[in-house]
Coordinates of C-alpha atoms and ligand atoms in Angstrom, one line a residue:
X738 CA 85.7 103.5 136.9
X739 CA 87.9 101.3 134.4
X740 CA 90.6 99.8 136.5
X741 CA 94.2 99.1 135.2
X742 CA 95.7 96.2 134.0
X743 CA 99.0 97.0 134.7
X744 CA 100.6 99.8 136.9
X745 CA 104.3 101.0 137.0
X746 CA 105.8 102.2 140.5
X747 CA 108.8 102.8 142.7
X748 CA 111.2 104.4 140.1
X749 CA 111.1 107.4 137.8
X750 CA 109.1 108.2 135.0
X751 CA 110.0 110.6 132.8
X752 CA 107.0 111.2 130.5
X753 CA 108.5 114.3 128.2
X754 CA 105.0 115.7 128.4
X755 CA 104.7 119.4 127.6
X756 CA 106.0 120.4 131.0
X757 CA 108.6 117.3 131.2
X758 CA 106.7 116.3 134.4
X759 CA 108.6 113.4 136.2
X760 CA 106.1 111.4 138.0
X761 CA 106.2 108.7 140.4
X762 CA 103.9 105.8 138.7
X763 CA 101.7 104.9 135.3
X764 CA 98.5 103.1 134.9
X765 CA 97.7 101.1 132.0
X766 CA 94.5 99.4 130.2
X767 CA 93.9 97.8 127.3
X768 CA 96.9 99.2 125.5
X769 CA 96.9 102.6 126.9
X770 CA 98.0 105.0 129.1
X771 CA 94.9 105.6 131.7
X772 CA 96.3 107.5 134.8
X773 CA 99.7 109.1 135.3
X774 CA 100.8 110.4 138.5
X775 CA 101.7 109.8 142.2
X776 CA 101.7 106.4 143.4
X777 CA 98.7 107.0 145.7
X778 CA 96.8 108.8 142.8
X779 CA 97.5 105.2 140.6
X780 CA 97.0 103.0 142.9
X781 CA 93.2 103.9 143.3
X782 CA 92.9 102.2 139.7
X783 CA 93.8 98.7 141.1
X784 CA 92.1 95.8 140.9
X785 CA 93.0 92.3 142.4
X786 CA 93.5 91.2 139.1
X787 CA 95.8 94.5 138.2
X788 CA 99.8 93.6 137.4
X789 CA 102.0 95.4 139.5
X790 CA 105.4 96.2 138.0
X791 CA 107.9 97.3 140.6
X792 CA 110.5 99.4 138.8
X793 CA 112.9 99.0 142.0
X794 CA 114.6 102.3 141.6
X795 CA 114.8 101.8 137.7
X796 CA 113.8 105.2 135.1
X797 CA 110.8 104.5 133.5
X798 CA 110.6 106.5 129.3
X799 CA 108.5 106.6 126.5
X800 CA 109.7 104.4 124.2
X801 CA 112.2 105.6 121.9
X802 CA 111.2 106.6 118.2
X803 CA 114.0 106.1 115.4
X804 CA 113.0 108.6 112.7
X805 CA 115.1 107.6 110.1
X806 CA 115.5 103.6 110.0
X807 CA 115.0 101.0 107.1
X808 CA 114.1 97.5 109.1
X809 CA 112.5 96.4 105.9
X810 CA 116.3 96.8 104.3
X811 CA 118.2 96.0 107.0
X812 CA 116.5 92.9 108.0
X813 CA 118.0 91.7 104.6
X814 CA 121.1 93.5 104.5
X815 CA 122.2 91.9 107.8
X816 CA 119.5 89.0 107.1
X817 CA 121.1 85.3 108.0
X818 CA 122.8 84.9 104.4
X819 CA 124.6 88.0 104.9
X820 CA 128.5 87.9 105.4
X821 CA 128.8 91.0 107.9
X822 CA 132.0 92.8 107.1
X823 CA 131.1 96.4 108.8
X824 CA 134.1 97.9 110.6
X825 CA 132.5 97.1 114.1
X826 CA 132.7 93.2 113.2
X827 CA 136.1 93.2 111.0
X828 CA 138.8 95.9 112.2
X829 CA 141.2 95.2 109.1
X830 CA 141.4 94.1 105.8
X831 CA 142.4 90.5 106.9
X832 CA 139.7 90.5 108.7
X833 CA 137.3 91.6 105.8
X834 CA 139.2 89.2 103.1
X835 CA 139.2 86.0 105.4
X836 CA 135.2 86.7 105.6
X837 CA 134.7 87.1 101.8
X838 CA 137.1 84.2 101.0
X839 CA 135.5 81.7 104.0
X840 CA 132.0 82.2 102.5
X841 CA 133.5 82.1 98.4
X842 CA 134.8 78.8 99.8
X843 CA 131.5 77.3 101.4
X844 CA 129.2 78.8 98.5
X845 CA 128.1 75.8 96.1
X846 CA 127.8 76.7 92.6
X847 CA 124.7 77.9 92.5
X848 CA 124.5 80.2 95.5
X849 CA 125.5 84.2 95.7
X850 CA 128.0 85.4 98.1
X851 CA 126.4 88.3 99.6
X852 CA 128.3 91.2 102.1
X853 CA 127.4 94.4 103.9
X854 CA 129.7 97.0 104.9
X855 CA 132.7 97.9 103.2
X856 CA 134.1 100.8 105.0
X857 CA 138.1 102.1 103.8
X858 CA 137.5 105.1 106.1
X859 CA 137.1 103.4 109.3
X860 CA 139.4 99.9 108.5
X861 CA 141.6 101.9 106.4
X862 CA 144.2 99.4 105.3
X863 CA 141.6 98.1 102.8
X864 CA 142.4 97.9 99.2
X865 CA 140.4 100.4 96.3
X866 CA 137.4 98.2 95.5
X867 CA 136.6 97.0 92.6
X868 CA 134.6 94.5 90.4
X869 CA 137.6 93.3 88.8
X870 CA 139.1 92.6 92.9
X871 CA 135.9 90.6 93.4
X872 CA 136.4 88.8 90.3
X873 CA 139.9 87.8 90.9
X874 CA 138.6 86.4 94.7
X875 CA 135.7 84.6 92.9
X876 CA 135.8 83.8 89.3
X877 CA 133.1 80.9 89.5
X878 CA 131.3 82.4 92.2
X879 CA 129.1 85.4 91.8
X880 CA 129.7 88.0 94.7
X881 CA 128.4 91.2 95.3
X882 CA 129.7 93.7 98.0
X883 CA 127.9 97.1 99.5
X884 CA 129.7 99.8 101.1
X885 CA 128.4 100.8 104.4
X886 CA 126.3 103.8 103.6
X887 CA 124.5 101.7 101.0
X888 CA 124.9 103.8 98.5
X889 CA 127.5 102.2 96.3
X890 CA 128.2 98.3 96.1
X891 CA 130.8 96.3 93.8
X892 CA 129.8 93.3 91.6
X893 CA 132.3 90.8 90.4
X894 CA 131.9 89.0 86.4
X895 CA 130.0 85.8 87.7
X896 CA 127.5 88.5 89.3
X897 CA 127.4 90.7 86.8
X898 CA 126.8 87.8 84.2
X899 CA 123.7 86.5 86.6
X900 CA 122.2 89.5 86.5
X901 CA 122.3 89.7 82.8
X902 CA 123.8 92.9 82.8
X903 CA 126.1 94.4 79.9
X904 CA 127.2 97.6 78.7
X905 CA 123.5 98.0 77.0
X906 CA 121.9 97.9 80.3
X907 CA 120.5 101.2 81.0
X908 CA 121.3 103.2 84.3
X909 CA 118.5 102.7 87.0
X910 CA 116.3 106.1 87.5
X911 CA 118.8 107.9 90.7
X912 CA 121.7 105.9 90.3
X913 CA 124.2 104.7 87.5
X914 CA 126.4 101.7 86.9
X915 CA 129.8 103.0 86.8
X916 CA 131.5 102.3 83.3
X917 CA 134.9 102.3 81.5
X918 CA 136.2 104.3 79.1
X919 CA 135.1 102.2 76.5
X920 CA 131.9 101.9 78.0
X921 CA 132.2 98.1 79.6
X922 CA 130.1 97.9 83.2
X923 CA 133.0 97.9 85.9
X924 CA 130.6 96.6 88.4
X925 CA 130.0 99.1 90.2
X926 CA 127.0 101.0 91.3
X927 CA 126.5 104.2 93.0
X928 CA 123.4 105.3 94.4
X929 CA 120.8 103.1 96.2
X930 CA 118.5 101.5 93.1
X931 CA 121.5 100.4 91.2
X932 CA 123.6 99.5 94.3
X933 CA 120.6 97.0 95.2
X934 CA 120.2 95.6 91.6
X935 CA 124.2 94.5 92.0
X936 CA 123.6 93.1 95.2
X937 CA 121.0 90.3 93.3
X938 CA 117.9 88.8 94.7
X939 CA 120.0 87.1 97.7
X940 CA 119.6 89.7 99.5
X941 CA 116.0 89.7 99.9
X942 CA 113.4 87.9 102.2
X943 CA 111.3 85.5 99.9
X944 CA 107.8 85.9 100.3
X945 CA 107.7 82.4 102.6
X946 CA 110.6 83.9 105.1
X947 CA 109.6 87.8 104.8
X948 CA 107.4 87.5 108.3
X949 CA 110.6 85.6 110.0
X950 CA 113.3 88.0 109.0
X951 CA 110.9 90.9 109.7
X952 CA 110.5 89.8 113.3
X953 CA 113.9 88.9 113.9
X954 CA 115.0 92.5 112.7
X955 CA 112.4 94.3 114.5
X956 CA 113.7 92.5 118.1
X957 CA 116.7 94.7 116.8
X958 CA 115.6 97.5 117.7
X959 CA 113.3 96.4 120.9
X960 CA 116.8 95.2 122.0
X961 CA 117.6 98.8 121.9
X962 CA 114.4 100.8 123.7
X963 CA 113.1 101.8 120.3
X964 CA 109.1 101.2 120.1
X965 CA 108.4 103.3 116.5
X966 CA 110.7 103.4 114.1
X967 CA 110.3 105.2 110.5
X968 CA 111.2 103.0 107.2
X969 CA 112.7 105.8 105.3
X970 CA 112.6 103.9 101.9
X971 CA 110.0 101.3 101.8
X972 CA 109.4 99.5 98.8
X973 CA 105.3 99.7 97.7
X974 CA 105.9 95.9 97.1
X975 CA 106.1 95.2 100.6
X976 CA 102.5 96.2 102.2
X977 CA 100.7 93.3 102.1
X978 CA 103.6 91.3 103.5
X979 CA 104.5 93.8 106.1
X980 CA 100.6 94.3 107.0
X981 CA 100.1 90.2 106.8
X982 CA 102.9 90.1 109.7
X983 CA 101.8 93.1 111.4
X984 CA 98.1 90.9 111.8
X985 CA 100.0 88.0 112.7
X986 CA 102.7 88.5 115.2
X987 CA 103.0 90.3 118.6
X988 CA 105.5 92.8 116.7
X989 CA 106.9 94.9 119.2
X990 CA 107.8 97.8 117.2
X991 CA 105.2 100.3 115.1
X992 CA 106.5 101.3 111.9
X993 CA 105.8 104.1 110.1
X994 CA 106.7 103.7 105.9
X995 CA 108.3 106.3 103.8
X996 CA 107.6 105.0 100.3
X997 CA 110.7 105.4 97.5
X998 CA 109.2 108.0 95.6
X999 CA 108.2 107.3 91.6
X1000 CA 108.0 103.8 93.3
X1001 CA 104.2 103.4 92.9
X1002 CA 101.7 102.1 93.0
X1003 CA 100.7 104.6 95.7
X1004 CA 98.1 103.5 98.5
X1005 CA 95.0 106.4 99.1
X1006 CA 95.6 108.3 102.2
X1007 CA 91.9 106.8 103.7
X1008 CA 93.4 103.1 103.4
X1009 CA 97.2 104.2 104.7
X1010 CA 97.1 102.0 108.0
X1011 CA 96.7 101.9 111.3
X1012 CA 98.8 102.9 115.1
X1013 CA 101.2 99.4 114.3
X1014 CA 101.8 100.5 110.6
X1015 CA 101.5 102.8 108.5
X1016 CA 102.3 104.9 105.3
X1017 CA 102.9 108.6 106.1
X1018 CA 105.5 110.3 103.4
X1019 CA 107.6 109.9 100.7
X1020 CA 111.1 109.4 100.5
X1021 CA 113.6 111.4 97.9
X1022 CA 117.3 111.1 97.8
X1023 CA 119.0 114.7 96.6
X1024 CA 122.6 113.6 97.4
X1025 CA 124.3 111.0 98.5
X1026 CA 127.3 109.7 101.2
X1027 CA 130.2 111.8 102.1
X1028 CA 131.6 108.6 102.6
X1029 CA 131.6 108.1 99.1
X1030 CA 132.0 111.3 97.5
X1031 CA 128.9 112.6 96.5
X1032 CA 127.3 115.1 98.4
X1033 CA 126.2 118.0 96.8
X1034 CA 128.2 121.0 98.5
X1035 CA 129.8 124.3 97.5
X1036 CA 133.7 122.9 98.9
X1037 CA 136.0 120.5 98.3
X1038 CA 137.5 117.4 99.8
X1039 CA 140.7 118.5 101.9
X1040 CA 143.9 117.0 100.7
X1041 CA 144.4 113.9 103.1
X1042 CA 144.3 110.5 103.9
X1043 CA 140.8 110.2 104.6
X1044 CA 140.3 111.8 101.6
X1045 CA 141.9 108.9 99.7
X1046 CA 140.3 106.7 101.9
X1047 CA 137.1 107.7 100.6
X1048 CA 138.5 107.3 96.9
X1049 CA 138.1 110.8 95.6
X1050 CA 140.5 113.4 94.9
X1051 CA 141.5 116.7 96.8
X1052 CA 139.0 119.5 95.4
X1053 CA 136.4 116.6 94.9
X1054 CA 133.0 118.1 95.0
X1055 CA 129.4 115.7 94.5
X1056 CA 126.2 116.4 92.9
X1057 CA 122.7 116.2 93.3
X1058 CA 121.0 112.8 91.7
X1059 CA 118.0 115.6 90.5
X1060 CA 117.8 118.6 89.4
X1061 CA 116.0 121.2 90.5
X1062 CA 113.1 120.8 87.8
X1063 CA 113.0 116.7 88.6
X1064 CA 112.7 117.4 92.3
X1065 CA 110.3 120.2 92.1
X1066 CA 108.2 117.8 89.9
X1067 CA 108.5 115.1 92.2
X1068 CA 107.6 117.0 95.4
X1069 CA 104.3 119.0 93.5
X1070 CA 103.0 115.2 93.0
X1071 CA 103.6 113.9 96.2
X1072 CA 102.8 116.8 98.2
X1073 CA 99.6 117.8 96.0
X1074 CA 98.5 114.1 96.8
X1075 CA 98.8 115.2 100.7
X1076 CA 102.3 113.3 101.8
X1077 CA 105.1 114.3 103.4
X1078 CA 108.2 114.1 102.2
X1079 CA 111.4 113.2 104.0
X1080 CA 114.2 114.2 101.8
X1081 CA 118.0 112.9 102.1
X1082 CA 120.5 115.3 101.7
X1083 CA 124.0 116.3 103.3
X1084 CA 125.7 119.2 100.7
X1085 CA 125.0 122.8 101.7
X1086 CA 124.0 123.4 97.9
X1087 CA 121.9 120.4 97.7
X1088 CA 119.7 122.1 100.8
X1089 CA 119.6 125.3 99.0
X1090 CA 117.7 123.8 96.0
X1091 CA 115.4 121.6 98.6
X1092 CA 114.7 124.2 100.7
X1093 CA 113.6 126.7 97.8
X1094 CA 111.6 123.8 96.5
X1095 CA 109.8 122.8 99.8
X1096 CA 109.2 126.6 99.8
X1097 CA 107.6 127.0 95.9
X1098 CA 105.6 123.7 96.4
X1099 CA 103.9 124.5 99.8
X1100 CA 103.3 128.2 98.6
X1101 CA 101.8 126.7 95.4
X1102 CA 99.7 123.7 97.2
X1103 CA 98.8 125.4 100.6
X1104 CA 100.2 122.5 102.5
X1105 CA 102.0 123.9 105.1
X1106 CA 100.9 121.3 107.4
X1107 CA 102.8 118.3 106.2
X1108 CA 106.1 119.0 108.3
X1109 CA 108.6 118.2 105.4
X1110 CA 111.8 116.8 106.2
X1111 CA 115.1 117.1 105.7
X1112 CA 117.7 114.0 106.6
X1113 CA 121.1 113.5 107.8
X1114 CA 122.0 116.9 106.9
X1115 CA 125.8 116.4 107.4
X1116 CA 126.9 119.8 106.1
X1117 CA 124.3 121.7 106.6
X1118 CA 124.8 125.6 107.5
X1119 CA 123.6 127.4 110.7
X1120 CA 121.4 130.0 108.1
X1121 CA 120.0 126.8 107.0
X1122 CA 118.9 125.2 109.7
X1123 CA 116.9 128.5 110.7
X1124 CA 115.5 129.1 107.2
X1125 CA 114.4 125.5 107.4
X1126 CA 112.2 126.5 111.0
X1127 CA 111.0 129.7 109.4
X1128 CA 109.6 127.3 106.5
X1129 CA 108.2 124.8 108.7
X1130 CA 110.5 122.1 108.1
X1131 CA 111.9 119.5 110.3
X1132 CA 114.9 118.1 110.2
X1133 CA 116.5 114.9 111.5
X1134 CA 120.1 114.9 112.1
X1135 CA 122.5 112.0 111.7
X1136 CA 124.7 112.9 114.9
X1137 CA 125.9 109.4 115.0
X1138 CA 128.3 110.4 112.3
X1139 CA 130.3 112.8 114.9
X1140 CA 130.7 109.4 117.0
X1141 CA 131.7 107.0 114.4
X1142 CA 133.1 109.3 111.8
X1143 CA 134.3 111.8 114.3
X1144 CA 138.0 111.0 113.9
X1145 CA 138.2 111.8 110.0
X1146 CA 135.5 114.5 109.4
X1147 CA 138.3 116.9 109.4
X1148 CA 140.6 115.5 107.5
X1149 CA 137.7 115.2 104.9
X1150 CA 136.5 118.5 105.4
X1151 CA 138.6 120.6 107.8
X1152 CA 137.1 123.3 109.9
X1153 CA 133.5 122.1 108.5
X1154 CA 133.7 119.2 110.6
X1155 CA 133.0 121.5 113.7
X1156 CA 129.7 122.5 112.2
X1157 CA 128.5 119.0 111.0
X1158 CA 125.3 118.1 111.9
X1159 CA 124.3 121.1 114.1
X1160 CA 121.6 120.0 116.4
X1161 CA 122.1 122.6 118.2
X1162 CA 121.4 125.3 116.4
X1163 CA 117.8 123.4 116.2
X1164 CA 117.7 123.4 119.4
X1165 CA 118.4 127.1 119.7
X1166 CA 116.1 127.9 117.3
X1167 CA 112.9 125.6 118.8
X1168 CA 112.6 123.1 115.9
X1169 CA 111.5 119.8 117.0
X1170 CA 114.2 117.8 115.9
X1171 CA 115.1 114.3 115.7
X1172 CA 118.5 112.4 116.2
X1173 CA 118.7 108.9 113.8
X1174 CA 121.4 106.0 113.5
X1175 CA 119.8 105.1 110.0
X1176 CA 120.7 101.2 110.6
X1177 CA 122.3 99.3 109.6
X1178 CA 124.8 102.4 108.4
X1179 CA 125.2 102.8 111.9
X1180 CA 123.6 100.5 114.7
X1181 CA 120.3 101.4 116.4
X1182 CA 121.4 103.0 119.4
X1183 CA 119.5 105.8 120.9
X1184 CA 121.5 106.4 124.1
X1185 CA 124.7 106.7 122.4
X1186 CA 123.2 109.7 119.9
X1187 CA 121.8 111.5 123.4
X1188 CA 125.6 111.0 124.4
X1189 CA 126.8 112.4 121.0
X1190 CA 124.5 115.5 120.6
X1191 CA 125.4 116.1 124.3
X1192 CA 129.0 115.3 124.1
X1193 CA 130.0 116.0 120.1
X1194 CA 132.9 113.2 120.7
X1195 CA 134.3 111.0 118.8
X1196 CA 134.9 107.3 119.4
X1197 CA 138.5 108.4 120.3
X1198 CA 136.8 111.3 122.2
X1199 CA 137.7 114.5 120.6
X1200 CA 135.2 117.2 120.5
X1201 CA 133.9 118.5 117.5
X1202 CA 131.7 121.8 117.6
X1203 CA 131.5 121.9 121.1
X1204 CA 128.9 125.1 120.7
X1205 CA 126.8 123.0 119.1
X1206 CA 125.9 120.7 122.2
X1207 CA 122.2 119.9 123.6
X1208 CA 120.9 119.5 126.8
X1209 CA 119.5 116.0 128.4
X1210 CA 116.1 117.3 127.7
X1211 CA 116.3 118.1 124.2
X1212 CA 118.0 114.9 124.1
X1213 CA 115.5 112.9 125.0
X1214 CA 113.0 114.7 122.9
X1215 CA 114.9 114.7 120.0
X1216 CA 114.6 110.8 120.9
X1217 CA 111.0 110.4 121.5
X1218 CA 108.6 113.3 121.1
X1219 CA 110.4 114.9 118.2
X1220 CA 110.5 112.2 116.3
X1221 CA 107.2 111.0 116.8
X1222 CA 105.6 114.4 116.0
X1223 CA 107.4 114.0 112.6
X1224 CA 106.0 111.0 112.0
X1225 CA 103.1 112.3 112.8
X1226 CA 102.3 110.2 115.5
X1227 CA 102.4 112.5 118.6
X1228 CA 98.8 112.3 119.1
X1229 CA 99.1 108.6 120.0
X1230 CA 103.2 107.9 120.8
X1231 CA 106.0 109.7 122.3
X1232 CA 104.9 110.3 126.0
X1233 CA 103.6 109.3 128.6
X1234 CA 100.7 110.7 129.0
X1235 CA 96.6 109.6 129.7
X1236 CA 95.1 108.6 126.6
X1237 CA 98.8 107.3 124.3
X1238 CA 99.6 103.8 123.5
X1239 CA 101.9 102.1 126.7
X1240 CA 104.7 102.0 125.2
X1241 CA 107.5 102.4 127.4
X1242 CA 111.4 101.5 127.5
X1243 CA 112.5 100.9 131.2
X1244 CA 116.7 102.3 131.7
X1245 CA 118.9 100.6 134.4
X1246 CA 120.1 104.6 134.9
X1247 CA 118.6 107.8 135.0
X1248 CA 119.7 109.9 132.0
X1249 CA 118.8 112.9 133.7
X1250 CA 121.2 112.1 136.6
X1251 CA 123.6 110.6 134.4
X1252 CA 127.1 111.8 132.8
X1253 CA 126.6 112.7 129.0
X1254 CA 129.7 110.9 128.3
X1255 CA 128.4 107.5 130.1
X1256 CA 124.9 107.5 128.8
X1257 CA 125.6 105.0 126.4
X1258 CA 126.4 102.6 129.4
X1259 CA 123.0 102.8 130.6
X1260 CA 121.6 99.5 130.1
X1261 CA 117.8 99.0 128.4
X1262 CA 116.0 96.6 130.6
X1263 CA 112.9 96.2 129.2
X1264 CA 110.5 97.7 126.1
X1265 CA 106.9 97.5 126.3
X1266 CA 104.7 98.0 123.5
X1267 CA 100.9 98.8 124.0
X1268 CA 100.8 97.9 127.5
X1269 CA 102.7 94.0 126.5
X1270 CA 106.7 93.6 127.9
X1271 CA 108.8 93.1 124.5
X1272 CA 110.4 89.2 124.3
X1273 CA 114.0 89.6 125.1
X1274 CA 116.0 89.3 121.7
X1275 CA 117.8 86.2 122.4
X1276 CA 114.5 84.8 123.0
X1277 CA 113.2 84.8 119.8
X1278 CA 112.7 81.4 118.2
X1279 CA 115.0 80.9 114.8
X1280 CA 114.4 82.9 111.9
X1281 CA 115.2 79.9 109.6
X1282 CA 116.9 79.8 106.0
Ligands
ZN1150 ZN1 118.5 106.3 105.3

C-alpha cells in the first residue's frame, strides 16, 4: 500500500464533496489527495518518514478558486512602477493628486508616470478627469491614468504625443478613443484595448522581469486562500512566458487562461496545457462598467450624486460594444472550435442578446457541453438568471460590488440596486455558480464575497436585496467547487476528495460556525498547492525593476 507523505489532523476539514462530508483528517502523496477520513482510518497510511501536520483546532478547505481574475493584468497594473491611487490606498482627492504630483516630480524625462484606480464614486471629491487635467499636472511628462474598472483611462499631450497618436489614429476593435467636436483625441479611452494602448508600454512586464512580476502577483492571491484562479482576458502573447515560469518556479497558484477573443493566434485544444496552466475559453466583452456608464440596460441612471459622480447624465443608458451579428459571429467561431466562452456583461438588454446567442450557437453547433459563461452580471433579472440554467449556462456573479459599491448602487439605480447581482436566485434555481472579486477592480478576497452573498451589506452595512442571500454552504461552493467546475477543472480541483490535487487553504475559524457578518475576519493561515505549503507573501524575494 502507498504510504502518505503528508497527513492533516486535529481540526476540521471541510471537503465540499457531493455530500459536504466534514471529516476529521487528509492523507497526501505525491501531489494528491490519497485517503480522506477519520484520523484512525489516515493514520494507517503513515510511514516514519510521513509529515504530520497538526491543524490544532484550525478548519482545514479546498483551496479557493477565483473564477474571474486577470494576474497576468494585474501583476502589471499594480506592478512596482505603478502609482496606486485606488480608493482603499487614497480616500480623497488630496490624497490622489499628492500621488500623481510626488511621482510627475521624481519621473526623469524619459520615464512614464503610470496610475491605477481612479474611482469619483468612492473618493467623491475628485475632479471630472480629463486629458487636458493630466496635461496641465504634467506638460513635459507623459502620464497616463486608469479608472478602476479598467475600462476607461485618461492620457495627457506628452502621452498622447509618445504614443504617436493623432486624430487619424483609428479606434481599436471594442473600444474608441474619445474625441472633440472637431475631431481632436481628448485622451481618453473607453473600453479595455484602447484604455491599455493609453496606458503605454510602462505598464507591462518586459520579457526579462515577466517571471518576477508573475510570481510576486500570484503570492497575491496565495496570501488570500486562492489555489486556481481564471485569467479572464489573457493575451495569446503571453504563453510561452507564462508556461516558461510555470516550468520554472514553485508557483503556487494554477491558472486557467481565458484568451481575448479575435486575439489569435489560437493554440489547438490537444496542446492547451496542463493541471498548473491552461487555456480553457474565450473571453468577450458585450458591455462595459456601470461605474462608467456603459452598461447595456433597458433604464436609466437615477438623478443623483452618484450619478454625477460616475459622469453621465440622469436618463443615461450604455450600449453593447457588439452587436448581435458581431457577437453571434464571434461565438459560432470560438465555440465551433470547442471553447468556452466567458462573456462580460452587466445590462439586462445586453444578457438578452447573449443569452439568445449562446442559445442559436449551441443549437447550431451541438455543444451543449461547454458550460458558457456569463460575468459580473450586475443588473441581471431574476427571469434571466433562470433562462440562463434552463440553457446550461453558468454564471459568475461580481457580489463584491454590493460590499464596495453598496452605498451608491441606489442612487445610481434606485430600487434595482436590491436586485443586483442575484446569487440567490442561482442558488434557488441549482446553478453552480461562482462569486469573483475580478482583481485588481476589487481585491482578491474570498471570505469577504462568502460574507457579502450571505450578508448583501455594504461597507457602511446596509442591506441590499436581503431575499437574495445564500447559505454558508453555497458560499463556499460558489468559492471552490463551483468555480472550478466552470473552469472545468472539477475532476482534478475543488475538493477534497481521494484522487484531486492537495491543494488546500487552512482558516484560523470555522466558516461554518462562524457569523456571516465576521467571516471576513477569519484569518488565512496557510495555502498549500499540490501537497507543498505556499511561501508566505512577505517571504518572497524582490521582484526587482
Ligand atoms: Zn474581468
Amino acid at each position: 500500500m502507498i504510504s502518505a507523505d503528508t497527513i492533516f489532523l486535529g481540526g476540521r476539514i471541510i471537503t465540499v464533496d457531493p455530500d459536504f462530508r466534514i471529516a476529521d483528517a487528509v492523507a497526501v502523496a505525491d501531489r494528491r489527495i490519497i485517503a480522506v477520513g477519520t484520523e484512525s482510518e489516515v493514520r494507517t497510511l503513515c510511514s516514519p518518514s510521513t509529515r504530520v501536520i497538526d491543524l490544532a483546532g484550525r478548519t482545514l478547505l479546498p483551496g479557493f478558486v477565483e473564477a474571474h481574475g486577470h494576474p497576468t493584468a494585474e501583476m502589471n497594473m499594480l506592478g512596482p512602477d505603478t502609482v496606486d491611487i485606488r480608493a482603499s490606498e487614497c480616500p480623497t482627492a488630496a490624497d490622489v493628486f499628492a500621488r500623481l504630483r510626488d511621482a510627475v516630480a521624481l519621473a526623469a524625462p524619459e520615464d512614464w508616470v503610470i496610475a491605477f484606480g481612479w474611482d469619483p464614486l468612492l473618493v467623491p471629491d475628485l475632479p471630472e478627469m480629463s486629458g487636458r487635467l493630466l496635461t496641465e499636472l504634467s506638460p513635459e511628462i507623459p502620464v497616463s491614468v486608469m479608472h478602476y474598472s479598467a475600462h476607461s483611462s485618461w492620457a495627457n499631450d506628452a502621452a498622447l504625443a509618445r504614443l504617436g497618436l493623432d486624430r487619424n489614429s483609428p479606434d481599436p476593435v471594442g473600444s474608441a478613443f474619445i474625441r472633440s467636436a472637431d475631431g481632436e483625441l481628448t485622451g481618453e479611452g473607453r473600453e479595455v484595448p484602447a484604455s491599455m494602448i493609453l496606458m503605454g508600454p510602462t505598464m507591462q512586464a518586459r520579457p526579462d522581469s515577466f517571471g518576477g512580476f508573475l510570481h510576486h502577483e500570484l503570492h497575491r492571491f496565495a496570501a488570500a486562500g486562492i489555489t486556481t484562479t481564471g485569467d479572464l482576458a489573457f493575451e495569446a502573447t503571453h504563453y510561452d512566458a507564462v508556461a516558461d515560469y510555470m516550468a520554472g518556479h514553485d508557483s503556487p497558484v494554477r491558472i486557467r487562461a481565458y484568451e481575448r477573443s479575435g486575439a489569435g493566434p489560437h493554440i489547438a485544444p490537444a496542446a492547451a496545457g496542463d493541471s498548473m496552466f491552461r487555456k480553457v475559453g474565450v473571453k468577450v466583452w458585450k458591455d462595459g462598467s456601470p461605474w462608467i456608464g456603459n452598461i447595456h440596460t433597458s433604464f436609466g441612471y437615477e438623478d443623483s450624486a452618484a450619478t454625477r459622480a460616475v459622469g453621465v447624465h440622469p436618463g443615461h443608458r450604455g450600449c453593447s460594444n457588439y452587436t448581435a451579428e458581431d457577437l453571434l459571429e464571434i461565438c459560432r467561431t470560438h465555440v465551433g472550435d470547442g471553447w468556452q466562452i466567458a462573456c462580460h456583461v452587466h445590462g439586462d438588454l445586453a444578457i438578452d442578446t447573449v443569452l439568445d446567442t449562446f442559445e442559436q450557437v449551441m443549437g447550431e453547433t451541438g455543444r451543449t457541453d461547454l458550460r458558457l459563461r456569463l460575468e459580473h452580471c450586475g443588473a441581471i433579472t431574476a427571469a434571466q438568471v433562470r433562462r440562463a440554467h434552463a440553457l446550461g449556462v453558468t454564471i459568475s456573479f461580481f457580489v463584491a460590488h454590493i460590499h464596495f459599491y453598496g452605498d451608491v448602487l441606489r442612487g445610481l439605480f434606485g430600487d434595482r440596486a436590491d436586485e443586483w447581482t442575484p446569487a440567490g436566485v442561482a442558488a434557488e434555481c441549482g446553478m453552480p455558480f461562482s462569486l469573483h472579486n475580478d482583481s485588481p477592480v476589487t481585491p482578491a478576497n474570498p471570505l469577504l464575497n462568502m460574507r457579502t452573498a450571505m450578508t448583501r451589506q455594504s461597507r457602511s452595512g446596509a442591506v441590499l436585496g436581503d431575499h437574495l442571500r445564500i447559505d454558508i454552504r453555497d458560499a463556499i461552493r460558489a468559492q471552490t467547487i463551483w468555480p472550478a467546475w466552470q473552469l472545468h477543472s472539477e475532476h482534478e480541483i475543488g475538493s477534497i476528495e481521494t484522487g484531486k490535487f492537495a491543494d488546500f487553504v487552512i482558516l484560523d475559524g470555522d466558516p461554518l460556525t462562524t457569523d456571516p457578518a465576521e467571516l471576513d475576519a477569519i484569518g488565512v493561515v496557510e495555502t498549500w498547492i499540490a501537497g507543498r505549503r505556499v511561501d508566505a507573501v512577505h517571504d518572497v524575494a524582490g521582484i526587482g525593476p
